[in-house]
XYZ file of C-alpha atoms in Angstrom:
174
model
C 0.000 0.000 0.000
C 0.827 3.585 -0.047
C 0.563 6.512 2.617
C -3.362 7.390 3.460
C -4.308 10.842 4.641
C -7.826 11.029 5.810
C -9.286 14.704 5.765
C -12.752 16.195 7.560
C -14.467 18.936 5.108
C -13.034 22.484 6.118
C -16.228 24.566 4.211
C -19.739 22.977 3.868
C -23.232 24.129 2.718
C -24.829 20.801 2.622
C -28.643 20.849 3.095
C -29.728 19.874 -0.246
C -32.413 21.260 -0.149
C -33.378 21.243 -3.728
C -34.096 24.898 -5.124
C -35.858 23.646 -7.872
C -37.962 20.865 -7.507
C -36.090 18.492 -9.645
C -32.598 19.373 -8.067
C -31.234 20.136 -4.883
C -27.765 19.963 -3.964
C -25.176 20.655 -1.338
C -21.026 21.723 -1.859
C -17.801 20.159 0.251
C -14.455 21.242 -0.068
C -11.302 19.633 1.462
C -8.186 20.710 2.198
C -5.187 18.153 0.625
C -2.397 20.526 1.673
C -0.883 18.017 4.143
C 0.032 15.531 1.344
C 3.385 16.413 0.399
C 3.316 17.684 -3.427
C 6.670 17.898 -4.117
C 6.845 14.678 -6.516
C 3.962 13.035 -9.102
C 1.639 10.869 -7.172
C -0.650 8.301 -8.113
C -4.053 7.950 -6.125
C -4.408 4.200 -5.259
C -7.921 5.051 -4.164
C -10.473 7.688 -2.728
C -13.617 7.702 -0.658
C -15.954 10.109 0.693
C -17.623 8.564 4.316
C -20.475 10.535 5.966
C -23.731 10.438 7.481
C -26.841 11.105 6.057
C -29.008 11.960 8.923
C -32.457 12.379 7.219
C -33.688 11.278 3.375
C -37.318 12.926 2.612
C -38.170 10.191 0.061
C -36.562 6.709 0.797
C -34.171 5.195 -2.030
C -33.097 8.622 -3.182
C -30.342 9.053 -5.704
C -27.011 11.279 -5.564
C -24.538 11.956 -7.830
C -20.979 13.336 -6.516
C -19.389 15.745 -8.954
C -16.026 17.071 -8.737
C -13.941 20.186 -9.030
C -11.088 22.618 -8.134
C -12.088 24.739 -4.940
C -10.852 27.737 -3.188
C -12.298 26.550 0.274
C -14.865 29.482 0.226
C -18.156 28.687 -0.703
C -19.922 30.568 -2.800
C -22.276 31.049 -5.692
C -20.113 30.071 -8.797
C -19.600 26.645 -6.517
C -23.270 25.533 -7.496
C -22.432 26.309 -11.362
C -18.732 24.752 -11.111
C -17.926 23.029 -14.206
C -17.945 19.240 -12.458
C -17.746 15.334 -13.898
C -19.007 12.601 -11.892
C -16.668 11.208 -9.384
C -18.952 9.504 -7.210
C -22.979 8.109 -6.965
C -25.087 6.301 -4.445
C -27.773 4.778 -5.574
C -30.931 3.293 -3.395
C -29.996 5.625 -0.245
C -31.561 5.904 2.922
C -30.452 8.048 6.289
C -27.472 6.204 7.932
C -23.369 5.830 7.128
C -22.602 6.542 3.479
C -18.837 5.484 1.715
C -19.085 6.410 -1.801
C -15.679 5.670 -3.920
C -14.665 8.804 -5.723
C -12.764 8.510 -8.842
C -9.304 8.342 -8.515
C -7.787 10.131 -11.145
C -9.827 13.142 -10.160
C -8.380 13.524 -7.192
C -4.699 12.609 -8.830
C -5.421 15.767 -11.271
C -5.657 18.365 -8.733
C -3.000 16.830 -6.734
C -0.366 16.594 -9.522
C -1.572 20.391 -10.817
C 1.407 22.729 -10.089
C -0.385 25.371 -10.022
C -3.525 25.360 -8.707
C -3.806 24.540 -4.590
C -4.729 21.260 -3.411
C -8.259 21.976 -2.474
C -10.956 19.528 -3.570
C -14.489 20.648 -4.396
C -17.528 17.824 -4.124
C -20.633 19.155 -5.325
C -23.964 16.458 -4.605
C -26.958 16.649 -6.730
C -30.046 14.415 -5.683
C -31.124 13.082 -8.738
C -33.836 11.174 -7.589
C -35.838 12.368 -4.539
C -36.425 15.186 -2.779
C -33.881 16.278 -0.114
C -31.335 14.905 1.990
C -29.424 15.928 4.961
C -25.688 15.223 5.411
C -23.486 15.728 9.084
C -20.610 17.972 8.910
C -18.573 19.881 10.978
C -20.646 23.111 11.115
C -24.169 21.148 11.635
C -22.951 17.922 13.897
C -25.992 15.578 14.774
C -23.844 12.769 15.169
C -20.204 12.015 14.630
C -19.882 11.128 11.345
C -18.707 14.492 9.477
C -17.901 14.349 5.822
C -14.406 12.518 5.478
C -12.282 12.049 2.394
C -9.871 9.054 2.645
C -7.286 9.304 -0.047
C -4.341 6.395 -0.338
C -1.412 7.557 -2.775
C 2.495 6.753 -3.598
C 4.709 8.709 -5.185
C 4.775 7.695 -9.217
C 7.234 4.912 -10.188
C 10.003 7.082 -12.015
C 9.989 9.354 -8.998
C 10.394 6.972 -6.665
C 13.545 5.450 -8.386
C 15.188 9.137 -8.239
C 14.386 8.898 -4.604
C 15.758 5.872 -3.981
C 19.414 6.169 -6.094
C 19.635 9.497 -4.159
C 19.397 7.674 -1.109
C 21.596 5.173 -2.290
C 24.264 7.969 -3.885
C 24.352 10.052 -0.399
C 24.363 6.501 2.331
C 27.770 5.319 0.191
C 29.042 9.148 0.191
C 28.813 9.005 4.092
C 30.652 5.381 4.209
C 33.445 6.601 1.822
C 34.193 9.663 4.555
C-alpha cells in the first residue's frame, strides 16, 4: 500500500435542499495541503464517508461531482464546471462510503499550479432532499471525510531511492 491521509471537510453548505424541484444539492471542499506535493503521485484510491441523517423520500439518488475549490463557498460553486466522481444509488439516512474517482483527485493533486483543495458538489437526482453531518451542523459524529491512499509515481520513486543510495555510500566513503 501507499501513505493514506484522511481529511474532515473544512467549508460545507450541505442541506440539499433542492431549489428547484427536480434538483437540490449541497457543496464540500477539502483541504489536501498536508500531502506532500513535491513529486507526481498516483491515487491508489479515494472515498468520501459521511452520514446522512435524514432522506425525505426513501431510495433517493445522488450523484458526486467534482472540481477545483478555493475553500470558500460561494455562488459560482453551485455552477462549477464538475464530472461525476462519485454516486449512491438506493440511499436511505445512515453511514454513506461512496468511492470517488481516482484520477480526479490525482489531477488536482499533480496540478502545479492550482492549490490542493478539492471541491464535491452532490446533486439528488432522484428524490427530494437529503441531509448530510458535517462539521458546522454535527448531529452525530460522522462528518464528511475524504480518505485518499497515494504513492509517489514509479520514475519518482527510483530518483528517490538512487539518491538515497548515492548520499548513504558518500557518508561510508568519509
Amino acid at each position: 500500500g501507499g501513505t493514506t491521509v484522511v481529511t474532515n471537510e473544512s467549508t460545507i453548505d450541505f442541506g440539499l435542499i433542492p431549489p428547484t424541484p427536480a434538483e437540490g444539492f449541497g457543496i464540500l471542499e477539502f483541504d489536501l495541503s498536508l500531502i506532500d506535493q513535491a513529486a507526481p503521485l498516483t491515487v491508489l484510491s479515494a472515498s468520501l464517508t459521511g452520514r446522512f441523517d435524514a432522506v425525505r423520500i426513501p431510495d433517493s439518488d445522488v450523484d458526486f461531482r467534482g472540481f477545483t475549490a478555493d475553500l470558500t463557498i460561494d455562488a459560482s460553486d453551485a455552477s462549477a464546471g464538475a464530472a461525476s466522481v462519485g454516486t449512491l444509488v438506493d440511499i436511505n439516512a445512515g453511514s454513506i462510503n461512496v468511492p470517488i474517482d481516482t484520477s480526479f483527485i490525482e489531477a488536482i493533486l499533480n496540478d502545479a499550479v492550482a492549490d490542493p483543495f478539492v471541491g464535491i458538489r452532490a446533486i439528488v437526482t432522484d428524490g427530494t432532499s437529503i441531509r448530510m453531518e458535517s462539521t458546522e451542523w454535527l448531529n452525530g459524529t460522522e462528518p464528511p471525510t475524504l480518505t485518499i491512499e497515494y504513492i509517489p509515481e514509479p520514475a519518482t520513486l527510483s530518483v528517490l531511492m538512487l539518491g538515497a543510495w548515492v548520499l548513504a555510500h558518500r557518508r561510508h566513503r568519509h
